[in-house]
Short mmCIF file of C-alpha atoms and ligand atoms in Angstrom, two decimals:
data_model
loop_
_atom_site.label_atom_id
_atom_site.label_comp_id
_atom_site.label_asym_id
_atom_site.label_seq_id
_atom_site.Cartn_x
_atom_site.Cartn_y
_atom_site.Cartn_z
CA UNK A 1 37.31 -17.15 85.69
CA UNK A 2 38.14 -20.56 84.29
CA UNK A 3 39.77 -21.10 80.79
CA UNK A 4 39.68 -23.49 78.20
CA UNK A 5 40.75 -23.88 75.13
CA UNK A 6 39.54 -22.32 71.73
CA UNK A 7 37.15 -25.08 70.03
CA UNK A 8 38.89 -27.54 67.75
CA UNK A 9 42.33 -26.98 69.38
CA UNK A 10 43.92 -29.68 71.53
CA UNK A 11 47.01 -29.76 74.05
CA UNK A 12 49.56 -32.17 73.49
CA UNK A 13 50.97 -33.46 76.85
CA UNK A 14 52.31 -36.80 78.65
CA UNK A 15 52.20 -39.16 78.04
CA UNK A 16 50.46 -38.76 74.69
CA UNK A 17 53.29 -36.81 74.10
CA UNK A 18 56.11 -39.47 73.60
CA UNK A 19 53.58 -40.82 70.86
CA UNK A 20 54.21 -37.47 69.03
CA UNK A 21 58.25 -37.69 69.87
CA UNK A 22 57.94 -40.99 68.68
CA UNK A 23 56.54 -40.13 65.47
CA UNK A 24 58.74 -37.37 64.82
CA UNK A 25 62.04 -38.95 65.61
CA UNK A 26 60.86 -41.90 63.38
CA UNK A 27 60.14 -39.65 60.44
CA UNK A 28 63.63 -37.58 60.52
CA UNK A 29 65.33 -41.15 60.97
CA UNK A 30 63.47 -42.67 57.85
CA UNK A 31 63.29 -39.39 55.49
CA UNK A 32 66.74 -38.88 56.28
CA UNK A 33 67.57 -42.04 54.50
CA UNK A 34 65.88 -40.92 51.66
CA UNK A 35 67.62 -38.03 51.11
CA UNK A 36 65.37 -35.13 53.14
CA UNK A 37 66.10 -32.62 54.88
CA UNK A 38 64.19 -30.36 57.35
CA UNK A 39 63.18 -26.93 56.32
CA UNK A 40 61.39 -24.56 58.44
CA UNK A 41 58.84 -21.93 56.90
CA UNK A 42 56.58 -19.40 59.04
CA UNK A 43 53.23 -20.21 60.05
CA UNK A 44 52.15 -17.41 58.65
CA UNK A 45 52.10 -15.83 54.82
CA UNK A 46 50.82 -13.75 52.65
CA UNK A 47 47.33 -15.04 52.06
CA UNK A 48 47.41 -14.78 48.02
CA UNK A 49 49.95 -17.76 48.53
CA UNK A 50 47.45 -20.08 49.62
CA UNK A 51 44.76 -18.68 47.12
CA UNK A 52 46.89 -18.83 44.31
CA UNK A 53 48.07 -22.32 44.89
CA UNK A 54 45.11 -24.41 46.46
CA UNK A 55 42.75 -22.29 44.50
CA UNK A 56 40.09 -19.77 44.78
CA UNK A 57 37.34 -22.61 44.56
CA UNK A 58 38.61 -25.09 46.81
CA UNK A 59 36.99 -25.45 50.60
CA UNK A 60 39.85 -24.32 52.66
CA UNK A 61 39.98 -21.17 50.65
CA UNK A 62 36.01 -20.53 50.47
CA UNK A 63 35.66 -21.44 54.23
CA UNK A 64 38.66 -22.53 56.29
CA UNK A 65 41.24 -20.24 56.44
CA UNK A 66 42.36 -18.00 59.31
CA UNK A 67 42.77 -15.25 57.78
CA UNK A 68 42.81 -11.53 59.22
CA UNK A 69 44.81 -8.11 58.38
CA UNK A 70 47.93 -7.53 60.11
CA UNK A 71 48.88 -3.73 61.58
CA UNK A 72 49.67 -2.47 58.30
CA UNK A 73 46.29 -4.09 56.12
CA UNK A 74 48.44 -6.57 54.79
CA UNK A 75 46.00 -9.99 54.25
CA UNK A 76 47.64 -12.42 56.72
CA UNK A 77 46.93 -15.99 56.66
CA UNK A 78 47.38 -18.73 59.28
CA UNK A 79 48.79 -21.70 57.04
CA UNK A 80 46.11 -24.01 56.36
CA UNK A 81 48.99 -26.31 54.79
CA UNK A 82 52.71 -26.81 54.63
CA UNK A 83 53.13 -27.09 50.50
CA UNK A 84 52.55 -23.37 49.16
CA UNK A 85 54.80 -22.14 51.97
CA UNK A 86 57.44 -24.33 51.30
CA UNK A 87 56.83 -23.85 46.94
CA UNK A 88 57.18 -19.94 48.10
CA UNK A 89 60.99 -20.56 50.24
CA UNK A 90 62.16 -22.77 47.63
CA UNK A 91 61.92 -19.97 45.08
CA UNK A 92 62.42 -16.91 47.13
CA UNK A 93 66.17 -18.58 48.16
CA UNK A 94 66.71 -20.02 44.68
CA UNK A 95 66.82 -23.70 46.06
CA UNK A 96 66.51 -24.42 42.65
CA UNK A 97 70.12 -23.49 41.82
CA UNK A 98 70.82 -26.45 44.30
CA UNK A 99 71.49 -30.18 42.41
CA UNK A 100 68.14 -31.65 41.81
CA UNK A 101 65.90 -33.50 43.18
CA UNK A 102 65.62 -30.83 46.37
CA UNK A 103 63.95 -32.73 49.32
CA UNK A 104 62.56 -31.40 52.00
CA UNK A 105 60.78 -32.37 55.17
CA UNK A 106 58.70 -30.21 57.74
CA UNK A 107 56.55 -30.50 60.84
CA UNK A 108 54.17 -28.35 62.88
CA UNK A 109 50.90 -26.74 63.08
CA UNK A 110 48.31 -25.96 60.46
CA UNK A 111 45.24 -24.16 60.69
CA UNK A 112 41.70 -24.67 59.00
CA UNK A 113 38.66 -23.41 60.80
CA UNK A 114 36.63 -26.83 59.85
CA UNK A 115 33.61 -28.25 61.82
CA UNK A 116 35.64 -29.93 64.78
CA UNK A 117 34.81 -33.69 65.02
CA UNK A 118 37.21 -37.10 65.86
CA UNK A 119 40.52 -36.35 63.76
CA UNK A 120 39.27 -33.02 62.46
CA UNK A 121 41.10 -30.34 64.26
CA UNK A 122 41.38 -26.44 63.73
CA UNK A 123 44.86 -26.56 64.61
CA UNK A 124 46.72 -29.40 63.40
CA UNK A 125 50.08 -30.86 63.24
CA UNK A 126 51.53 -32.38 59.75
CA UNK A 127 55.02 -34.12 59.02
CA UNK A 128 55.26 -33.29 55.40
CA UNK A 129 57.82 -34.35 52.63
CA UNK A 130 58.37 -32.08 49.44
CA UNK A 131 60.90 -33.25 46.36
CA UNK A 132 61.58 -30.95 43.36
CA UNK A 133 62.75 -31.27 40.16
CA UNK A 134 62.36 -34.79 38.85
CA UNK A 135 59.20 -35.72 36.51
CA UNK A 136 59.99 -39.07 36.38
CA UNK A 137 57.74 -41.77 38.26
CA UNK A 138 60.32 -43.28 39.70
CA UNK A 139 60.52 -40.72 42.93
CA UNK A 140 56.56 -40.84 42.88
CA UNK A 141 57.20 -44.94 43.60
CA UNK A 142 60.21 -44.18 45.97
CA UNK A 143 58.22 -41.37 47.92
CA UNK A 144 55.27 -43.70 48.44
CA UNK A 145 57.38 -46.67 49.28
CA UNK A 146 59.31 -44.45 51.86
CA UNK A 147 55.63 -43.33 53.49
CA UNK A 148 55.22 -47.43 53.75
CA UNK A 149 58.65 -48.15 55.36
CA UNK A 150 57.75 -44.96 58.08
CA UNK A 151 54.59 -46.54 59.07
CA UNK A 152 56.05 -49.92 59.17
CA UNK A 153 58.82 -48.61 61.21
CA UNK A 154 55.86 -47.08 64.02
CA UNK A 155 54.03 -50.92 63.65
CA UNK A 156 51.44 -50.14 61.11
CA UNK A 157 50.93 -52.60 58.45
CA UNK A 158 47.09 -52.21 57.73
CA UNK A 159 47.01 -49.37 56.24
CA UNK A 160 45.34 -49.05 52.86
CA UNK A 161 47.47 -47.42 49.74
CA UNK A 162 44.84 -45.57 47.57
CA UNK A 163 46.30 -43.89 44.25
CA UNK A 164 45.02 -42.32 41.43
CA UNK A 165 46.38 -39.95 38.66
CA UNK A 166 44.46 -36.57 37.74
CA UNK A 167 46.38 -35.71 34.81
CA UNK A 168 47.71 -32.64 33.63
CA UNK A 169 46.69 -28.98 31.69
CA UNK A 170 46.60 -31.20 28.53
CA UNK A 171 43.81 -33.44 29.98
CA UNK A 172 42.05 -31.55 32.43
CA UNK A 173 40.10 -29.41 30.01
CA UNK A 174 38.27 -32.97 28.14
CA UNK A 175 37.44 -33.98 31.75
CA UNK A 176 36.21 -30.47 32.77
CA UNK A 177 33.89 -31.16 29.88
CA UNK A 178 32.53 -34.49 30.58
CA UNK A 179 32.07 -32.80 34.20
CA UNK A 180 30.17 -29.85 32.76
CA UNK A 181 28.02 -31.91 30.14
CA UNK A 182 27.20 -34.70 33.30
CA UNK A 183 25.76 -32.02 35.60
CA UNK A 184 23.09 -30.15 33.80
CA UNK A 185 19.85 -31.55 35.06
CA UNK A 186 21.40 -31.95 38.34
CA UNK A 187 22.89 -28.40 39.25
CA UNK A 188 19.51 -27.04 41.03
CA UNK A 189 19.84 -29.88 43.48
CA UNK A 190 23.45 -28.75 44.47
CA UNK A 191 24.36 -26.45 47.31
CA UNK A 192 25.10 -23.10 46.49
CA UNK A 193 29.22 -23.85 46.60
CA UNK A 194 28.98 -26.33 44.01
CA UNK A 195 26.44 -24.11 41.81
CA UNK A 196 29.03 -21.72 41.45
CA UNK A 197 31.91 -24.20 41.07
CA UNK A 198 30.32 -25.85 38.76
CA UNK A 199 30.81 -23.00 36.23
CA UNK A 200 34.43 -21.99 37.80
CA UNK A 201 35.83 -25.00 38.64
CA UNK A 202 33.45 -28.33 38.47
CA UNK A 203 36.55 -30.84 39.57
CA UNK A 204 35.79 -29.43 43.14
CA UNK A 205 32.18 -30.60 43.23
CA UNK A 206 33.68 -33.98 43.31
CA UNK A 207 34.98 -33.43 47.09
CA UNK A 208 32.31 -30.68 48.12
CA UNK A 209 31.28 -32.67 51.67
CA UNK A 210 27.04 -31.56 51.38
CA UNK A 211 25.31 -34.91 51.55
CA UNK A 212 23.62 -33.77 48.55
CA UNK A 213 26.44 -32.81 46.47
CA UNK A 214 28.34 -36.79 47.25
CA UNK A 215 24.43 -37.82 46.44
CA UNK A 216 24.72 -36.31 43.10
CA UNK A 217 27.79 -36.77 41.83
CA UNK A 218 27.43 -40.59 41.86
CA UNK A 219 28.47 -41.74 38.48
CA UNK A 220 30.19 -38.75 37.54
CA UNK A 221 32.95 -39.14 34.50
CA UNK A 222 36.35 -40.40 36.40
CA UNK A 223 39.38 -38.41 35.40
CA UNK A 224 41.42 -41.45 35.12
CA UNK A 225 39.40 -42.07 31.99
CA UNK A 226 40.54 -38.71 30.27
CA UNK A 227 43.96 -39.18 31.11
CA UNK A 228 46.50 -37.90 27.79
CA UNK A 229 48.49 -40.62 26.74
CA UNK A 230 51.88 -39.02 28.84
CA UNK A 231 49.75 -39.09 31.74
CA UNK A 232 48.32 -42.52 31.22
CA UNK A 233 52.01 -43.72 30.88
CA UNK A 234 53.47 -42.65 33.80
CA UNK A 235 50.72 -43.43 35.79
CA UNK A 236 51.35 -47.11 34.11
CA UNK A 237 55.41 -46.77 35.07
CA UNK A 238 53.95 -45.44 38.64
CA UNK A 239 51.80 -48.79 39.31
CA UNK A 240 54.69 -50.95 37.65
CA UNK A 241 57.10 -49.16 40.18
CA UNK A 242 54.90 -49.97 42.80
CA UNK A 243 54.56 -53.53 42.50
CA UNK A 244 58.39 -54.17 41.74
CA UNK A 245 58.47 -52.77 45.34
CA UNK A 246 56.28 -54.51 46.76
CA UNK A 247 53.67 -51.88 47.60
CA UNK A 248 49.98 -53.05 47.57
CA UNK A 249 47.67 -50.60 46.69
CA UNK A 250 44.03 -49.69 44.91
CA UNK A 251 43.58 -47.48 42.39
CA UNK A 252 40.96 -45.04 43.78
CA UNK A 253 39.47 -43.29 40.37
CA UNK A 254 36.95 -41.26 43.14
CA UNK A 255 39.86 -39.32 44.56
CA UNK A 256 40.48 -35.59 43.42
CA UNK A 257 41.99 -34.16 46.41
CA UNK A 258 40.48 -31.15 47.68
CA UNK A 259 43.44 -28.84 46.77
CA UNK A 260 43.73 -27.20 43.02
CA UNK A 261 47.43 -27.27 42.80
CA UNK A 262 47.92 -31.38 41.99
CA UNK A 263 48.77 -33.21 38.73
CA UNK A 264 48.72 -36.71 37.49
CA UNK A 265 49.89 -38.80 41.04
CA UNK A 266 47.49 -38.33 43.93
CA UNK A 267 47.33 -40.51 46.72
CA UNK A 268 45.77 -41.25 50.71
CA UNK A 269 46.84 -44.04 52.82
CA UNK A 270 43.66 -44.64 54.78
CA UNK A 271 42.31 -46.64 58.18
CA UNK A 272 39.76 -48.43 58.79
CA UNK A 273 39.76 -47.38 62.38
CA UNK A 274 39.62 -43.56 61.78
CA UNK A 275 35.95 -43.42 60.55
CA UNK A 276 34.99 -40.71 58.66
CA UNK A 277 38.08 -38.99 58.40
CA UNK A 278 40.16 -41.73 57.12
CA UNK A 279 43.14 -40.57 55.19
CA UNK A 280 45.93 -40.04 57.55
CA UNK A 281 48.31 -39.47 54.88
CA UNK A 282 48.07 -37.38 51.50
CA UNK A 283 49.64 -36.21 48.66
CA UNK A 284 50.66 -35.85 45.10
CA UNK A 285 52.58 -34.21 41.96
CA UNK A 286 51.81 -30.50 41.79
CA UNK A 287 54.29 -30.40 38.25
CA UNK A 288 53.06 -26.68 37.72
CA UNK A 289 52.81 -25.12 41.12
CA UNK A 290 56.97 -23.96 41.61
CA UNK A 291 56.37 -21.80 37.57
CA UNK A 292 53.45 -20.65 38.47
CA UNK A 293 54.69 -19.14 41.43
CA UNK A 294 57.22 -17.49 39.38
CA UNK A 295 59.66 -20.00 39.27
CA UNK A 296 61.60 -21.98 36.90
CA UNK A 297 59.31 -24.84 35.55
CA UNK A 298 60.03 -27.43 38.48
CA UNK A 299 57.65 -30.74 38.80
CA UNK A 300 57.32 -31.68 42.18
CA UNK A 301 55.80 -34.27 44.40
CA UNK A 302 54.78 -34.73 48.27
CA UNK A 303 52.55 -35.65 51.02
CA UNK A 304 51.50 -34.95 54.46
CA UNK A 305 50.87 -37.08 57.28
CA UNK A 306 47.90 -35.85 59.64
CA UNK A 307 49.57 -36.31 63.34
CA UNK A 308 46.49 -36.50 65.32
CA UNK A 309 45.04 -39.27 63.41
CA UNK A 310 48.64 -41.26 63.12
CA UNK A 311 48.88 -40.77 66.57
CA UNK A 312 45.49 -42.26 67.39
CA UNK A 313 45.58 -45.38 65.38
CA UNK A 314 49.30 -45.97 66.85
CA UNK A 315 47.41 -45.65 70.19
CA UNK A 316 44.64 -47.97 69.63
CA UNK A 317 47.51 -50.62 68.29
CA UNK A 318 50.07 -50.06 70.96
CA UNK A 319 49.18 -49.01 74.43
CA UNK A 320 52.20 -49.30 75.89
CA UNK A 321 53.40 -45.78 75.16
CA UNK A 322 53.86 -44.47 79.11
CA UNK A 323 55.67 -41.36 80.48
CA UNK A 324 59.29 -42.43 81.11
CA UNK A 325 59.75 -43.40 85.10
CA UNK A 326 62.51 -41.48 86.75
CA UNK A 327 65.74 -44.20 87.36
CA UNK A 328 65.86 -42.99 90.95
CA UNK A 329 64.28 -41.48 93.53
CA UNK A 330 65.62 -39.31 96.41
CA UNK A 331 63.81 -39.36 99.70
CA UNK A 332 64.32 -37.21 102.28
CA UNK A 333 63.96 -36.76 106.10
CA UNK A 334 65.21 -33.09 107.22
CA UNK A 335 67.02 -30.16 105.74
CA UNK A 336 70.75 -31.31 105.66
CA UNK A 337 69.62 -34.67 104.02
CA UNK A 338 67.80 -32.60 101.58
CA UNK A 339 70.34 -30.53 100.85
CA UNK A 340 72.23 -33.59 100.11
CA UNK A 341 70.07 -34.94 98.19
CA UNK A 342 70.52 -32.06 95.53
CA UNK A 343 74.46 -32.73 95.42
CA UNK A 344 73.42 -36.46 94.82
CA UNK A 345 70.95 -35.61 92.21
CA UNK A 346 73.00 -33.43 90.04
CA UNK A 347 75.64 -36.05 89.66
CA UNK A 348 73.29 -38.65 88.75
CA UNK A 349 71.31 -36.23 86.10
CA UNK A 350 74.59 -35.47 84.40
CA UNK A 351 75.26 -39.09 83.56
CA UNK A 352 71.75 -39.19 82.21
CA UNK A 353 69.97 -40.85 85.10
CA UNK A 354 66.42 -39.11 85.64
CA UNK A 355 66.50 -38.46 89.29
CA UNK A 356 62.81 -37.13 91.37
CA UNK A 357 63.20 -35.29 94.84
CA UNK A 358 60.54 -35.74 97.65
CA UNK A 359 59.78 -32.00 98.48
CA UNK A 360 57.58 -30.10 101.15
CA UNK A 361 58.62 -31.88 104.02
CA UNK A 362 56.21 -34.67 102.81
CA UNK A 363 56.37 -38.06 105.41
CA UNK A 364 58.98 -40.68 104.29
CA UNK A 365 55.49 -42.96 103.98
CA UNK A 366 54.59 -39.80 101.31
CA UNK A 367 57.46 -39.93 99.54
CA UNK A 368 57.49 -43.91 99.20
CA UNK A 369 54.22 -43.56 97.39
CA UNK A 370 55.30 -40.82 95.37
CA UNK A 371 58.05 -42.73 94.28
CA UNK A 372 55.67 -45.62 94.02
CA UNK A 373 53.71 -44.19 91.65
CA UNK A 374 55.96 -42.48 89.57
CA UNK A 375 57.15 -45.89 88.94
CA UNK A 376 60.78 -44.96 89.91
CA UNK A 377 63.14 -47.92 89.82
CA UNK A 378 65.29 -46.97 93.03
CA UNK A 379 64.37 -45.30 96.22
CA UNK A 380 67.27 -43.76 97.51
CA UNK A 381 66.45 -42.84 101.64
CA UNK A 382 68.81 -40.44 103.15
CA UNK A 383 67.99 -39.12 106.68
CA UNK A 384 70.19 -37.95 109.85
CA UNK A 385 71.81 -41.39 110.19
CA UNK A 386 72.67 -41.89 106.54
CA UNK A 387 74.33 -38.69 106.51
CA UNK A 388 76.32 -39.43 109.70
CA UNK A 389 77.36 -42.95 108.23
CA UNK A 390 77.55 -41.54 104.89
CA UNK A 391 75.91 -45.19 104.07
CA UNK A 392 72.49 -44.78 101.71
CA UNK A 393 69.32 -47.06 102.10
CA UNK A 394 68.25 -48.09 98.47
CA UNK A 395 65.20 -50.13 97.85
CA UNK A 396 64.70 -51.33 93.86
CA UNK A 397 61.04 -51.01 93.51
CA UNK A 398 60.52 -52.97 90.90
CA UNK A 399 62.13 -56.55 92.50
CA UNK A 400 62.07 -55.70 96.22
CA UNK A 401 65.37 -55.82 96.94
CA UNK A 402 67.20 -53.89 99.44
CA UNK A 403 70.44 -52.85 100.61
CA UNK A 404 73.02 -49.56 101.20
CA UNK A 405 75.18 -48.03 99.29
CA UNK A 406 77.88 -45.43 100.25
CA UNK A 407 76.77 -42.08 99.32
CA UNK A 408 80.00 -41.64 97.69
CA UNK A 409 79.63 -44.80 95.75
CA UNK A 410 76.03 -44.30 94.42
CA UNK A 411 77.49 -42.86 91.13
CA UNK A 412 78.90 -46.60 90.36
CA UNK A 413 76.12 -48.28 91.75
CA UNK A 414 73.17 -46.85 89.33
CA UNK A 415 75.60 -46.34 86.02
P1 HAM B 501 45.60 -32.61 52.89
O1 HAM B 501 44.95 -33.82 52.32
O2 HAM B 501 44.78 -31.38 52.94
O3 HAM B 501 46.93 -32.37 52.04
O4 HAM B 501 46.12 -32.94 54.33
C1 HAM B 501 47.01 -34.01 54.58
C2 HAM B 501 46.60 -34.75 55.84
O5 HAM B 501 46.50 -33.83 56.93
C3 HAM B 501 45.22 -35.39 55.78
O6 HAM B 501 45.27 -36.64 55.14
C4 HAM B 501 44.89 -35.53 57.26
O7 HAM B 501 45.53 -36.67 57.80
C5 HAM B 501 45.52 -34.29 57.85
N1 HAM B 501 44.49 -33.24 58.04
C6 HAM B 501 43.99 -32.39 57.13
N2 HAM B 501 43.07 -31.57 57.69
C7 HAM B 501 42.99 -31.91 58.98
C8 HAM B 501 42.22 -31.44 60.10
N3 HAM B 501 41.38 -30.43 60.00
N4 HAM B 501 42.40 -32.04 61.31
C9 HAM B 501 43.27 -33.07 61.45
N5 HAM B 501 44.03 -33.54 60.43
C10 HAM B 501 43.89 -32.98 59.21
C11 HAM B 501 47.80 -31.35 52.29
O8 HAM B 501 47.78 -30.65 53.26
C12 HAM B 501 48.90 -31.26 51.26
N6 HAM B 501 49.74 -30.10 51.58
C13 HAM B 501 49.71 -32.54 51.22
C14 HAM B 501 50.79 -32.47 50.19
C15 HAM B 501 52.10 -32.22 50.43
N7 HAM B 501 50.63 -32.60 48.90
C16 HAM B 501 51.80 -32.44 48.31
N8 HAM B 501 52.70 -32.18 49.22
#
């Protein structure tokens, strides 16, 4: 019997993995600055969470979420994303009794049973960032400005700011119109999705992905053109905050965002090198989401950063991302010199020297290339003599050199 993985699921292992590590440590360093901190939520809720909030009409509710009934019948659903969770702690604990704004950052794994292809995954990682409690477009500049200095921190300079603003309750329902009155003639020729959004919901036609649908919604009304004059200002303050720091961006009036919950700011960094799926980072104001979960009225802003795809465009950049070499390596000829070898090890590991053991009897010649390829920095050879003389061979792989060293001394000689 041979396993594999479920489709659309990936492991995460060296040295791909110090990417990741990489990525995370970078985040917590940078958000921290900002004023973040971590909060961790299950992977799993209640699945009217995610209905409520990214809507009944949207694709990850119609067709991508893992959902299934727990023991009890309950409706259990694998997170597809990391904002409703976090919208649902920050009222259940009353975070909102906290000083405002609230920031929060997460990581892990989401779930979305999509069509797997490059950088579309059924499990997924995200680094998201959530702030509450401040309207003002100031944090909406400052949040996008600390996404920039993150990605400039991992190297990436390219990357392409795209915003837009999708207004609010006031100005939603004169764009729902325009929707409504462009799609007549045109409804037969959409899929069946988009038939019935277009009666429920006809934003989400706009980032239905049927060939057909994209075909026929060329030339649809742009919400930034229905924007209520609040909505047109702050986007206005937004852009003007956004060029006094420095951020270049394009206004993308195409970009809806496939979730229900957003208002006014929305926004994507995209690649060029990602193909089709090029945002690797999304997000936006969701001002009504925290009341309508039974909350006190709360706006709020975020984003998430798609790991996988961060991770490959850092790898296409920067190849020199490598599993870390051990500092020294310990071969052995016999049992007593192995046994040393352990004593030697352990008080090299605790002052933070990596230290790799030949084992299995393997030929000094064996070990050499072990150590060799493990790209150790030291070979360490300890055999009947060495123990006898209590005098170490060393050999520094990387320069050639050679000498001894006192077993007793080793400690000072690698520190
Ligand atoms: P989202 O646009 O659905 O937004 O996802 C954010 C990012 O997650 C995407 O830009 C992409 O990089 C990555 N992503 C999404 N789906 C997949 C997938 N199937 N495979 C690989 N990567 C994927 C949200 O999730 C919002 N919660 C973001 C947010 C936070 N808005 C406000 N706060």
């Amino acid at each position: 019997m041979k396993y594999t993985a479920l489709k659309g699921v990936h492991d995460i292992f060296p040295p791909d993995v110090y990417v990741w590590q990489k990525v995370e440590t970078t985040a917590k360093e940078v958000f921290s600055v900002y004023g973040f901190h971590e909060i961790r939520v299950p992977i799993m809720e209640s699945t009217d969470i995610f209905i409520r909030s990214i809507g009944e009409t949207s694709d990850i509710v119609e067709k991508e979420m893992y959902t299934f009934p727990d023991k009890a019948n309950r409706s259990i659903t694998l997170r597809p994303e990391g904002t409703a969770p976090v919208v649902r702690s920050f009222i259940e604990n009353h975070l909102y009794n906290q000083p405002s704004p609230q920031k929060f950052f997460y990581s892990g794994p989401m779930f979305r049973y999509e069509r797997p292809q490059k950088g579309r995954f059924r499990q997924f990682y995200q680094i998201g960032v959530e702030a509450f409690g401040v309207s003002e477009a100031r944090l909406d500049a400052e949040i996008i400005s600390m996404l920039k200095l993150f990605l400039e921190r991992l190297g990436l300079t390219e990357l392409n700011f795209e915003v837009n603003s999708i207004g609010c309750e006031k100005c939603r329902p004169d764009y729902k119109k325009a929707l409504i009155d462009f799609f007549p003639d045109k409804v037969g020729g959409l899929c069946p999705d988009c038939n019935r959004r277009y009666t429920q919901n006809p934003l989400r036609i706009l980032d239905c992905k049927v060939a057909a649908c994209i075909e026929l919604r060329k030339g649809a009304p742009q919400v930034i053109n229905y924007l209520c004059i609040d909505c047109k200002e702050h986007f206005e303050e937004f852009q003007s905050l956004l060029r006094l720091l420095n951020v270049t961006y394009i206004i993308n009036p195409n970009m809806v965002r496939g979730l229900d919950y957003y208002t006014r700011t929305t926004f994507e960094v995209t690649s060029e090198h990602l193909g089709s799926q090029k945002a690797v980072a999304a997000g936006g104001r969701y001002d009504r989401l925290v009341e309508e979960f039974g909350g006190p009225p709360t706006p709020a802003i975020g984003f998430a950063i798609g790991m996988e795809r961060l991770v490959e465009i850092l790898k296409t950049h920067n190849s020199t991302f490598r599993t870390p070499a051990p500092g020294a390596f310990l071969a052995t000829i016999g049992n007593d010199a192995g046994r040393e070898s352990l004593k030697i090890a352990e008080k090299l590991r605790s002052k933070g020297i990596t230290v790799e053991l030949g084992y299995e009897g393997a030929s000094l010649k064996s070990q050499m290339r072990k150590a060799d390829k493990l790209g150790a920095n030291y070979v360490f050879i300890i055999g009947e003599d060495e123990l006898k003389s209590g005098k170490i061979k060393w050999k520094n792989l990387k320069d050639g050199s050679q000498g001894e060293v006192g077993i007793k001394e080793i400690e000072g000689f690698m520190v």
